[in-house]
Coordinates of C-alpha atoms and ligand atoms in Angstrom, one line a residue:
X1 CA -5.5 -3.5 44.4
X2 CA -2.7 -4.5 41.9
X3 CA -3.9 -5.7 38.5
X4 CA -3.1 -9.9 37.9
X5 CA -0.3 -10.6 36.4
X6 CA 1.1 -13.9 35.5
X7 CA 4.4 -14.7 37.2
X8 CA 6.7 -17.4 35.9
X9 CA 9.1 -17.5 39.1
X10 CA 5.6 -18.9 40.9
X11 CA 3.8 -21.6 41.1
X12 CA 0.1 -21.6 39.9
X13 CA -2.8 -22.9 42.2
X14 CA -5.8 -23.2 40.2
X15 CA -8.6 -24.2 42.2
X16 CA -12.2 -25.1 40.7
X17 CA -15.5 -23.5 43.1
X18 CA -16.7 -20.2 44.8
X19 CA -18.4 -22.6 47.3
X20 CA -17.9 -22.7 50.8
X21 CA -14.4 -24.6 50.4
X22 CA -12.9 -22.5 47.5
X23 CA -14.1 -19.5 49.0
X24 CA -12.6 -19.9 53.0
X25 CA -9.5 -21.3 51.2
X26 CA -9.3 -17.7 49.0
X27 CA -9.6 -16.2 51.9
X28 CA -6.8 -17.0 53.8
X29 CA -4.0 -17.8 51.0
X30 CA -1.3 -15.7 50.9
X31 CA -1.1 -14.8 46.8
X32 CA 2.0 -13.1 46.7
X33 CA 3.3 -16.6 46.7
X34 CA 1.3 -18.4 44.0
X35 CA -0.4 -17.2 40.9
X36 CA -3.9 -18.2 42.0
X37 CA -6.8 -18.8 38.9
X38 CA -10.7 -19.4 40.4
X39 CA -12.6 -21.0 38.1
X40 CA -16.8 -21.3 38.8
X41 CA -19.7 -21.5 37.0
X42 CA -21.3 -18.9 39.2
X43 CA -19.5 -15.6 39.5
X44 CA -20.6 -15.7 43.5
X45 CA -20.3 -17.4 46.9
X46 CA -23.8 -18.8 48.2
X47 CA -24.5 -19.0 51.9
X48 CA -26.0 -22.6 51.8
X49 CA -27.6 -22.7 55.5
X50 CA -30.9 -19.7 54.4
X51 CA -31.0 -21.2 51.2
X52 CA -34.5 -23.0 51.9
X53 CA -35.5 -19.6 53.4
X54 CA -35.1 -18.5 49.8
X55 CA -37.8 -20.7 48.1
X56 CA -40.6 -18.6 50.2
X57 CA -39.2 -15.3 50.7
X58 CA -38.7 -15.2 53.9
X59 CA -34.8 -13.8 53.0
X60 CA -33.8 -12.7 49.7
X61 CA -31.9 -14.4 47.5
X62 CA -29.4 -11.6 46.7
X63 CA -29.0 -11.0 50.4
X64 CA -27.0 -14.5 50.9
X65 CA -25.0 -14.1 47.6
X66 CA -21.5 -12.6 47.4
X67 CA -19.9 -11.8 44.5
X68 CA -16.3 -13.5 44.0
X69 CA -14.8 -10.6 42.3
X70 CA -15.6 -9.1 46.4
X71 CA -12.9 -11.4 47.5
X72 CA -10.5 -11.6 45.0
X73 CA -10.1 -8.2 44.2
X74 CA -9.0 -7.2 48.2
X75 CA -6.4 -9.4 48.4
X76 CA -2.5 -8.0 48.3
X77 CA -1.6 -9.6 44.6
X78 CA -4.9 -10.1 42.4
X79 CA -6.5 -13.7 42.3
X80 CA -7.8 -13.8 38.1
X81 CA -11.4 -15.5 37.9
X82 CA -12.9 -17.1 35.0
X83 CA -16.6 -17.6 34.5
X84 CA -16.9 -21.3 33.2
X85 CA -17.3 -25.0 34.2
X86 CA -14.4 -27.2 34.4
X87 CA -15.2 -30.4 32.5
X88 CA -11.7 -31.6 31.9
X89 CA -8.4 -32.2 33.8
X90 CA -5.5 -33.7 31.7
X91 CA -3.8 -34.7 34.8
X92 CA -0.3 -36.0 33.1
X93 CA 0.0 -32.6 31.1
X94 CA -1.6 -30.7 34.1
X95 CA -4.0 -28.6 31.8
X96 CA -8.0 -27.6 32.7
X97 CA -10.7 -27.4 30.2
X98 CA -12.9 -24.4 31.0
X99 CA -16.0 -24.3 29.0
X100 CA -18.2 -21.0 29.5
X101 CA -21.9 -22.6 29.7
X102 CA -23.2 -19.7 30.2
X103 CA -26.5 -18.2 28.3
X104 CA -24.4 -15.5 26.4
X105 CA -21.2 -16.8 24.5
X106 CA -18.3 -14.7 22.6
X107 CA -16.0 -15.8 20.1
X108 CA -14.1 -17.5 22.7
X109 CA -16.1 -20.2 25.2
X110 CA -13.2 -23.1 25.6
X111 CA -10.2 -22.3 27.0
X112 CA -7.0 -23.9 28.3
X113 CA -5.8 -23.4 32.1
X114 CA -2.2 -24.8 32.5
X115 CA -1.3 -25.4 36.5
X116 CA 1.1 -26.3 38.7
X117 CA -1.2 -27.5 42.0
X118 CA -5.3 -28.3 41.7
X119 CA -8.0 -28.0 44.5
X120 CA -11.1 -29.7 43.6
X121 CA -13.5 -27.8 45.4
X122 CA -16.6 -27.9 42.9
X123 CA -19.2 -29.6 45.4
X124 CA -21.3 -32.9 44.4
X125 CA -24.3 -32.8 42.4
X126 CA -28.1 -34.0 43.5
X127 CA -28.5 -37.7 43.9
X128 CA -31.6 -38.8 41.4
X129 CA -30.2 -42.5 41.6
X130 CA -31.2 -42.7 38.4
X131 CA -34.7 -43.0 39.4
X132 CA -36.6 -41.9 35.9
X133 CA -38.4 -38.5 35.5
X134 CA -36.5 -37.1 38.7
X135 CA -34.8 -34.7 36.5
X136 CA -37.8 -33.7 34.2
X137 CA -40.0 -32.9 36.4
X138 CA -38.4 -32.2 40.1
X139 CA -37.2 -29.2 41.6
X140 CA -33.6 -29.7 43.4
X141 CA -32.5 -27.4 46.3
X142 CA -28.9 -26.8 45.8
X143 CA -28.6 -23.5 43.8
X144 CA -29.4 -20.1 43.6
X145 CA -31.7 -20.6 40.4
X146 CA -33.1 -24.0 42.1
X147 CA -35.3 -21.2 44.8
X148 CA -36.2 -19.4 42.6
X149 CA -37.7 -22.0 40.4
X150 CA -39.6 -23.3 43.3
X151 CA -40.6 -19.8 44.4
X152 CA -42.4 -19.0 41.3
X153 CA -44.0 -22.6 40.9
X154 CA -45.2 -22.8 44.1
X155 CA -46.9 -19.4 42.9
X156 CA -48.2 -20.7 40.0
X157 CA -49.7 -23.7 40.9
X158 CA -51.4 -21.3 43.8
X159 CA -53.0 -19.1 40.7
X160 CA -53.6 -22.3 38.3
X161 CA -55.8 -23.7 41.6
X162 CA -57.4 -20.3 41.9
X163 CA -58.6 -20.2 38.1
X164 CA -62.0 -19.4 37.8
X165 CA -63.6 -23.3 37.5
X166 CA -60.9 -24.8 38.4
X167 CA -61.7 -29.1 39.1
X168 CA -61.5 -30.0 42.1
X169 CA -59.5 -33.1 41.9
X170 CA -56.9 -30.9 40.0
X171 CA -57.4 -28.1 43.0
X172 CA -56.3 -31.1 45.2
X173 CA -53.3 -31.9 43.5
X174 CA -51.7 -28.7 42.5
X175 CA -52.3 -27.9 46.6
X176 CA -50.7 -31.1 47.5
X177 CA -46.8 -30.1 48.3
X178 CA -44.3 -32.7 48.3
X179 CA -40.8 -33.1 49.7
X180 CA -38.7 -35.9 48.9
X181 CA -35.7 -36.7 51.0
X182 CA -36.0 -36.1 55.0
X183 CA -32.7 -34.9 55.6
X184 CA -31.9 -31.3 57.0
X185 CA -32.9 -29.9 53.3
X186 CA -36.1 -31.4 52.8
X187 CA -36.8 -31.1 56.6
X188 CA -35.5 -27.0 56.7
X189 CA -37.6 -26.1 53.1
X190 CA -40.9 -28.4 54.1
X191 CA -40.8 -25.8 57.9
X192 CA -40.2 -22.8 55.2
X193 CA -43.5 -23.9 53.4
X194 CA -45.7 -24.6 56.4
X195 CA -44.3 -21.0 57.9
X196 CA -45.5 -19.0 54.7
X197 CA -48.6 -21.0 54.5
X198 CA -49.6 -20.3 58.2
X199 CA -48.4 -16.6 58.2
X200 CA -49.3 -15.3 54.4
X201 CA -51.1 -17.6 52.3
X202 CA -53.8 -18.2 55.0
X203 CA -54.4 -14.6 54.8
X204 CA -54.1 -13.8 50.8
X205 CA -55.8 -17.0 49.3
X206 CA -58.6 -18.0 52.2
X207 CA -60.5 -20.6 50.3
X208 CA -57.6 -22.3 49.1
X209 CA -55.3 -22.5 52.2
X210 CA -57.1 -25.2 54.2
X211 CA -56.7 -27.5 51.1
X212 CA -52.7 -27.1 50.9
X213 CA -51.0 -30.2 52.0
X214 CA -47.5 -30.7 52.4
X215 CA -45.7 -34.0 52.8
X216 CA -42.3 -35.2 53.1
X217 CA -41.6 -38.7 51.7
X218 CA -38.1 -40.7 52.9
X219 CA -37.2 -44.1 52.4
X220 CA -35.9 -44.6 56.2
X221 CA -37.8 -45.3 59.1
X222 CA -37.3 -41.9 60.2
X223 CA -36.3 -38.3 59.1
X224 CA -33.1 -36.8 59.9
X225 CA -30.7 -39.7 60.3
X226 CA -27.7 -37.6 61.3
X227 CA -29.4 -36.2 64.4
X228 CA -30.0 -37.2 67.7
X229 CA -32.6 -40.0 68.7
X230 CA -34.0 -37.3 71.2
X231 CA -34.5 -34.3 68.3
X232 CA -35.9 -36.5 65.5
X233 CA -38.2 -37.6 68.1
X234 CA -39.0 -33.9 68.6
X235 CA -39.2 -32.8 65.0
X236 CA -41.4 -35.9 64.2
X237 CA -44.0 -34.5 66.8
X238 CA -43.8 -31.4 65.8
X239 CA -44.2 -31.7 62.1
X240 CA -47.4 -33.7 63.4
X241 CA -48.7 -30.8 65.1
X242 CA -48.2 -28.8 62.3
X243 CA -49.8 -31.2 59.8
X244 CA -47.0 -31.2 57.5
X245 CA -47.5 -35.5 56.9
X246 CA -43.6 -37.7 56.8
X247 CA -44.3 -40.5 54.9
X248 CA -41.5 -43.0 56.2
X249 CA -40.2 -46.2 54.8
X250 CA -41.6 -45.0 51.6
X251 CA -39.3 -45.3 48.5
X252 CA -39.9 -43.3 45.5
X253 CA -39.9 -45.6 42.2
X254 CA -40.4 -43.0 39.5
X255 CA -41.9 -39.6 39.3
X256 CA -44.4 -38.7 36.4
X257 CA -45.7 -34.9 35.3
X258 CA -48.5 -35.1 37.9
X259 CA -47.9 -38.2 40.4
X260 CA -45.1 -40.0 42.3
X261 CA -45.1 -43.8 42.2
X262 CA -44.1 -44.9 45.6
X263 CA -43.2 -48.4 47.0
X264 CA -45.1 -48.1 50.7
X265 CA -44.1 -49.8 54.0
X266 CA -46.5 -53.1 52.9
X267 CA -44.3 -52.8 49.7
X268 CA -47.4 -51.8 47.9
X269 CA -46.8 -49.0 44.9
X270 CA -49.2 -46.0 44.7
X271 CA -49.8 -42.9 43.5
X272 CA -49.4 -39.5 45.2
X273 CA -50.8 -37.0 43.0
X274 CA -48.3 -33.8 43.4
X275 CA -48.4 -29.8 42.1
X276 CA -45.0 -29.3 43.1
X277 CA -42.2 -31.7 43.8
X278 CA -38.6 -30.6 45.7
X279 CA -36.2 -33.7 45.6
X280 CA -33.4 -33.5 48.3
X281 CA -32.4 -37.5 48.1
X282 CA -28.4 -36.1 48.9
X283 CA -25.4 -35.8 47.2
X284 CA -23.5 -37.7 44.1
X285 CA -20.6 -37.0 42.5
X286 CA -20.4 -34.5 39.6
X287 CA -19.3 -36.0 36.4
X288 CA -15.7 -33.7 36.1
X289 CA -14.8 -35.3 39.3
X290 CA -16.0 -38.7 38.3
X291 CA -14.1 -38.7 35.0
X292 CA -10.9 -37.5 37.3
X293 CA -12.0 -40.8 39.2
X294 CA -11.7 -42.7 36.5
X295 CA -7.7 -41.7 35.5
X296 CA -6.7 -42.3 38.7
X297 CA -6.0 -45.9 40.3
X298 CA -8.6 -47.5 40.8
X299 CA -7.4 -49.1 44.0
X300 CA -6.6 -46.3 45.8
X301 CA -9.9 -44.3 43.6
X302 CA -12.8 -46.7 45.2
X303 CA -15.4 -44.3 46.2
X304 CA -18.4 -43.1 44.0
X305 CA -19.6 -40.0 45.8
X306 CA -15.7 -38.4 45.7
X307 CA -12.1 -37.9 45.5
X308 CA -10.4 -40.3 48.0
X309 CA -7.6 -38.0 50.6
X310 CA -5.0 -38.1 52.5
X311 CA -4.5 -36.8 55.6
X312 CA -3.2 -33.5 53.9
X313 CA -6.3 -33.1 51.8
X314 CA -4.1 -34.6 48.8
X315 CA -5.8 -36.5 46.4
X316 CA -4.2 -40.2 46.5
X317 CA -2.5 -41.5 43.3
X318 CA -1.7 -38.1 42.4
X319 CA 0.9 -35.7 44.1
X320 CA 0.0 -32.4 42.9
X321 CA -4.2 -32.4 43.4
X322 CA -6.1 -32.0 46.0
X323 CA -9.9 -31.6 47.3
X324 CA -12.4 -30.6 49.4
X325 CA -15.8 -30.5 50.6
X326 CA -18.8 -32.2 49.3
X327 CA -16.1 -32.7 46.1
X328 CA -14.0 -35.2 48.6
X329 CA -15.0 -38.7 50.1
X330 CA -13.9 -38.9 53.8
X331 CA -15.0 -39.8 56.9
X332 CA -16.5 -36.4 57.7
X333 CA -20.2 -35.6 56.7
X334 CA -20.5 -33.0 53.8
X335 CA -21.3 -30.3 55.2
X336 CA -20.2 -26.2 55.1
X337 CA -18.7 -26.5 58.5
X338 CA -16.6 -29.4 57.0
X339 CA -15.5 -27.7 53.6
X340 CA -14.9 -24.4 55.3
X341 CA -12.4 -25.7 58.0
X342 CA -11.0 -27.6 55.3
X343 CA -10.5 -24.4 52.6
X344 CA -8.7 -22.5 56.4
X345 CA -6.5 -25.2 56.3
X346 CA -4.9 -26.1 52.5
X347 CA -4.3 -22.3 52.8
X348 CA -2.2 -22.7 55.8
X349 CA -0.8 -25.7 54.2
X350 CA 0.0 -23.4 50.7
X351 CA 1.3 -20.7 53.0
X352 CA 3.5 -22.4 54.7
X353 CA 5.0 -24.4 51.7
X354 CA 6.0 -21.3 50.3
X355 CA 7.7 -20.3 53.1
X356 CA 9.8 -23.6 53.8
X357 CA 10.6 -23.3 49.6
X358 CA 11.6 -19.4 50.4
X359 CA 13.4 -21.0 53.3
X360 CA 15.6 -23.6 51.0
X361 CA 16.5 -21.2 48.6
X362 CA 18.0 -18.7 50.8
X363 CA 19.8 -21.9 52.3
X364 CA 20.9 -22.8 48.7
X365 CA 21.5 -19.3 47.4
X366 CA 24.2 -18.8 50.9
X367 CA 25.7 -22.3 50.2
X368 CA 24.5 -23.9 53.6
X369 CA 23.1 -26.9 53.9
X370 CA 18.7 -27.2 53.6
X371 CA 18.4 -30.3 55.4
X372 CA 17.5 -28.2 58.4
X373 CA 14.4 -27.0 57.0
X374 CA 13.3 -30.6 56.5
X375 CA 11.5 -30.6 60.1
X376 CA 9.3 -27.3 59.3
X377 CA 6.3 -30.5 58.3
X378 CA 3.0 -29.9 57.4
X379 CA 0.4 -30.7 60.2
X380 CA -2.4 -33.2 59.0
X381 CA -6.0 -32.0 58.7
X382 CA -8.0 -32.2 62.0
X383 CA -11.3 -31.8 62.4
X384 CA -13.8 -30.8 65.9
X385 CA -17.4 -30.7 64.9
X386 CA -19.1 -27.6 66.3
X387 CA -22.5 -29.6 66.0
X388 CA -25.8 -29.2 64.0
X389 CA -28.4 -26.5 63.8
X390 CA -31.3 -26.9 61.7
X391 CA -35.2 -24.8 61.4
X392 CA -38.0 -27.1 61.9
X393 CA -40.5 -24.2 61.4
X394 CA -42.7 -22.0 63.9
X395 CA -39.5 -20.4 65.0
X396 CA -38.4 -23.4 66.3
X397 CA -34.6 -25.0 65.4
X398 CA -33.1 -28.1 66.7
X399 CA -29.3 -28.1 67.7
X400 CA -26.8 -31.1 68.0
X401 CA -23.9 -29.4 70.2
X402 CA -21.0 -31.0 71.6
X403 CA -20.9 -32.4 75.1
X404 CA -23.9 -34.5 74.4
X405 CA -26.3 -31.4 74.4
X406 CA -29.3 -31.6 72.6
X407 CA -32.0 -29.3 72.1
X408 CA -34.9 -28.1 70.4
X409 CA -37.5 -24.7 70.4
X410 CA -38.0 -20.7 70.4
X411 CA -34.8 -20.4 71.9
X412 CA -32.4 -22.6 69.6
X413 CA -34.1 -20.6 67.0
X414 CA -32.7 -17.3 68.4
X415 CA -29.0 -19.5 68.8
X416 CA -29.8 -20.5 65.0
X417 CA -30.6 -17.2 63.7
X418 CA -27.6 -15.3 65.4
X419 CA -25.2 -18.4 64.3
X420 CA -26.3 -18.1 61.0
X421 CA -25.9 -13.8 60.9
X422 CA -22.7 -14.1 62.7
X423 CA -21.6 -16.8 60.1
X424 CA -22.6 -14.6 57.1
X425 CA -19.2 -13.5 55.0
X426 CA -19.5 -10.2 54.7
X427 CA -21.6 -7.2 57.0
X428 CA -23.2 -6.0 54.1
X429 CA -24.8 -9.6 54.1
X430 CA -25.7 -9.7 57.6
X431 CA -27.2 -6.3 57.3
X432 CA -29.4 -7.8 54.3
X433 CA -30.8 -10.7 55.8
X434 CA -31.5 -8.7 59.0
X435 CA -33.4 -6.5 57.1
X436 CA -35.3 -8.9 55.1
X437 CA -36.0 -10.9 58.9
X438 CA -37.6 -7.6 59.6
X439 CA -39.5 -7.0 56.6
X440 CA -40.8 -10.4 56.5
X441 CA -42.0 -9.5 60.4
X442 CA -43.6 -6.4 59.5
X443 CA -45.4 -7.0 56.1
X444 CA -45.2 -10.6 55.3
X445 CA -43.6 -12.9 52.4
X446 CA -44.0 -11.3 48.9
X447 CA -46.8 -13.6 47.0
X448 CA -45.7 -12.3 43.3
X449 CA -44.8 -14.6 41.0
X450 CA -41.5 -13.7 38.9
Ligands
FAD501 P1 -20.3 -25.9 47.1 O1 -20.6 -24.9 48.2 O2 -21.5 -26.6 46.6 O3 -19.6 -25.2 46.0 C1 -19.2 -25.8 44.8 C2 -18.8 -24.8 43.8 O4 -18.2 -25.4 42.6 C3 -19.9 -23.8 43.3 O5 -19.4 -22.5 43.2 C4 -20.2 -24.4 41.9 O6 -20.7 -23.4 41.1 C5 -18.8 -24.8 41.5 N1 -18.7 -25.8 40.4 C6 -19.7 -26.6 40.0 N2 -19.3 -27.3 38.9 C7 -18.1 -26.9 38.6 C8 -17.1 -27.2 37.6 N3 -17.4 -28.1 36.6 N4 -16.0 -26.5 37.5 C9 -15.7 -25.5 38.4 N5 -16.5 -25.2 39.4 C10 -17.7 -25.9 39.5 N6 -24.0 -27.4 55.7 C11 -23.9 -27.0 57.0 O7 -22.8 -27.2 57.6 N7 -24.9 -26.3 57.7 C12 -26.0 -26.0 57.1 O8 -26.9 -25.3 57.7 C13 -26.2 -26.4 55.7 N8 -27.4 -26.1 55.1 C14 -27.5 -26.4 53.8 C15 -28.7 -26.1 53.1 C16 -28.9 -26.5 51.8 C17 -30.2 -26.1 51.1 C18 -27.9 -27.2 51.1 C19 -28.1 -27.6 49.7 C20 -26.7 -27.6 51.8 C21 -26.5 -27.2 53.1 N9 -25.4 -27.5 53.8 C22 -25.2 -27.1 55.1 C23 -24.3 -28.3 53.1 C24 -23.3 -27.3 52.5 O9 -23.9 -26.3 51.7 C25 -22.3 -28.1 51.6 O10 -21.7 -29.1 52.4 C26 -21.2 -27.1 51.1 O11 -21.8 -26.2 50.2 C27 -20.0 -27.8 50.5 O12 -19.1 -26.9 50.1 P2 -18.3 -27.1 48.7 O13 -17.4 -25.9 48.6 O14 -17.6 -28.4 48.7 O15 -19.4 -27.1 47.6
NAD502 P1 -29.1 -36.2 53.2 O1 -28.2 -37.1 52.5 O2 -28.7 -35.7 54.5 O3 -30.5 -36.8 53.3 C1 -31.2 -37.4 52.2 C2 -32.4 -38.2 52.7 O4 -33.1 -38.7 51.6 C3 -32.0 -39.4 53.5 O5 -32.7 -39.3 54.8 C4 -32.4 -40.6 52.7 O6 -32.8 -41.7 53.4 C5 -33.5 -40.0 51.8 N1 -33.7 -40.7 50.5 C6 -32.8 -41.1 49.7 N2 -33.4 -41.7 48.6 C7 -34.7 -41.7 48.8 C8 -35.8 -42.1 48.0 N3 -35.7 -42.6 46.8 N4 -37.1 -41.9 48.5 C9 -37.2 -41.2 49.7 N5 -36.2 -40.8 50.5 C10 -35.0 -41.0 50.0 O7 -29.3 -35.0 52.1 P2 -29.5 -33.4 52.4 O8 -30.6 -33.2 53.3 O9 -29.6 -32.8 51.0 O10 -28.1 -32.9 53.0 C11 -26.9 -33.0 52.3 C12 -25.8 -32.6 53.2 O11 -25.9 -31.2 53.6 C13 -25.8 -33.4 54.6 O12 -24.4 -33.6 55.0 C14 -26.4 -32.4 55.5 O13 -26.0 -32.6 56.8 C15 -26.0 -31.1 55.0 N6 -27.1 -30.1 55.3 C16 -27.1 -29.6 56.6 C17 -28.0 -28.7 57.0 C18 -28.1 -28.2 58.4 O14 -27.1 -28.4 59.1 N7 -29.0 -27.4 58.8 C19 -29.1 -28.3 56.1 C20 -29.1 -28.9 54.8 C21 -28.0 -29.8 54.4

């Protein structure tokens, strides 16, 4: 690969993410036309859809990580990526802020990143709606370093219930699992827990097993809104089977060290004592793209949970900015299918405005007239949804397809799994979680606690 080289006869993209947007749009740009700069917090892409088989062990984190510097380095002009969190874009000077957060810092952690085109591609944040001690004591499940926090709590408050005198009222508790949120993320990690309780902890810690409880709490009447009637229907029974318990119409009010304080369906508050607590309440906006928000007008800038588009991707009241994914607000749910299609197509779109610009010059440069090329337009985004796929547990998944199909059980699980492997980035990926499929089959979930 050639080294990166700054090129003033080009134009600069700088686009902010190694999510699934940043990423699919990497992918397919074509950088001997732009001098492309990646900035991310995270120096890899994360494969979203096994992340809740991360908190248990059923996959391996490291298996459904790729590295950026993967990507950037195959492609024919270099792509330069910077370690750091955007937290400011002057949008009249067109200049980034880069900060690098990270644990170790050199002389040098602020830095300047002029450009000529921005894509906001840095995802939303968790949704607390600012519901006190959600942050303070809750475990999200967004990030890398979020299942591995739960993995080792869950752990610890295993071995804290096991100590030698342990009282049983505290036993109680630190067994008692809870999931806020019933969307696919709190549905997908409580059918993770229930798995590695029925196949490994049963085994490994006998007396306490039967005491571990696990149980989902969601405001609405019912869990996965987005599905079908016929599916949450299915998953409701099924979770019932299971005895993982869905709390419904129950609104969390504020969430203390040990105990949630819920409003219940006869609007009475309680207490549920908890040992560990995973919060998966949604998506809000993160504060780099609410401050970008904020400088842009405010009537065409009305949404809180994104960048308002057009139907080019193109960030309105501003003519050189756009975004995508879970970064955006539009009419399509934030999901990877969603940010990936859209990543395929602003590369398209930056492709060919390179070529209608390489187009016009040669027009120009020959003394003939450009108008001609005017017609070459840009195509605006369109979407098809493929569907949804999501685990419920027991090797059993649920799929939404188009056509109207619905369905749920051992067999959707096989479609899930060999979506999921096929949709993996890389084959050194897909050979990693097929591996750790088969380990888990053959000796179990690891029960050590990092
Ligand atoms: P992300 O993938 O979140 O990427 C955002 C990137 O921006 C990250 O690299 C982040 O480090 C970076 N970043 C953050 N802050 C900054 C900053 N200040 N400056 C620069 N960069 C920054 N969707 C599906 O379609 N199917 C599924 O099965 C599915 N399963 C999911 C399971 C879980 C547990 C979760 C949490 C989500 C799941 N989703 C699924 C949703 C899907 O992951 C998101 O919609 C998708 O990740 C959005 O892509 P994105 O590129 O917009 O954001
Ligand atoms: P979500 O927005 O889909 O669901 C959040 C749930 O939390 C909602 O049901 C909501 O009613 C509930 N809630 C909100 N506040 C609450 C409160 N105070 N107390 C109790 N419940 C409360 O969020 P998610 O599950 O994190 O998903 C985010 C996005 O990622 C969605 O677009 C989803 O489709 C996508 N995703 C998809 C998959 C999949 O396809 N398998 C898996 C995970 C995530």
């Amino acid at each position: 690969p050639k080294q990166f080289t700054w090129d003033h006869s080009k134009k600069t993209i700088a686009i902010l993410g190694s999510g699934w947007a940043a990423t699919s749009l990497i992918k397919d740009l074509d950088t001997e036309n732009y001098n492309v700069v990646v900035v991310s917090p995270r120096n890899y892409f994360l494969f979203t859809p096994l992340l809740p088989s991360c908190t248990v062990g059923t996959v391996e984190l490291r298996s459904i990580m790729m590295p950026m510097r993967y990507i950037t380095r195959f492609k024919p002009r270099q792509i330069a990526f910077v370690e750091g969190g955007c937290n400011q874009i002057d949008v009249e000077n067109k200049v980034l802020t880069v900060e690098d957060n990270s644990e170790i810092v050199g002389e040098v952690s602020s830095q300047k990143i002029p450009y000529d085109y921005l894509v906001v591609a840095c995802g939303a944040e968790n949704a607390t709606f600012g519901i006190p001690g959600v942050r303070e004591y809750s475990c999200f499940l967004k990030e890398a370093w979020d299942a591995k926090k739960i993995r080792t709590r869950l752990m610890d408050c295993l071995e804290t219930a096991a100590f030698p005198g342990q009282v049983e009222s505290e036993v109680d508790r630190l067994l008692h699992m809870v999931v806020v949120g019933g969307g696919p993320t709190g549905v997908e990690y409580a059918a993770e827990l229930y798995d590695f309780l029925k196949e490994d902890l049963a085994d490994w810690y006998p007396e306490l097993a039967p005491k571990i409880k696990i149980t989902l709490v969601e405001a609405l009447p019912h869990v996965l809104p987005s599905f079908s009637k016929e599916l949450i229907t299915y998953t409701e029974k099924h979770f019932a089977e299971a005895k993982v318990k869905i709390l419904s119409n129950t609104m969390v009010k504020e969430v203390k060290q040990k105990e949630l304080i819920v409003q219940n369906p006869q609007k009475q508050i309680e207490k549920i004592p908890y040992g560990l607590l995973v919060w998966a309440t949604g998506n809000t906006a993160r504060q780099v793209v609410a401050d970008l928000i904020k400088k842009l007008p405010s009537n065409l800038q009305n949404q809180r949970r994104g960048l308002v588009v057009d139907d080019y991707l193109k960030v309105k009241g501003s003519d050189n900015i756009y975004a995508l994914g879970d970064a955006s607000a539009t009419k399509w749910p934030p999901t990877a299918q969603v940010a990936s299609r859209q990543g395929h197509y602003l590369a398209a779109t930056f492709n060919q405005l390179a070529r209608i610009d390489a187009d016009r010059d040669k027009l120009l440069a020959a003394g003939e007239d450009p108008s001609a090329i005017a017609g070459q337009v840009v195509k605006p985004f369109n979407y098809k949804d493929l569907g949804a796929l999501a685990y419920i547990g027991s090797d059993k998944a649920i799929a939404d397809l188009p056509g109207n199909v619905h369905v749920g059980g051992a067999l959707t699980f096989w479609f899930w799994r060999s979506a999921y492997l096929s949709n993996l980035f890389s084959l050194r990926n897909r050979v990693l979680v097929a591996f750790d499929w088969a380990k888990k089959s053959l000796f179990g979930r690891d029960i050590s606690r990092e």
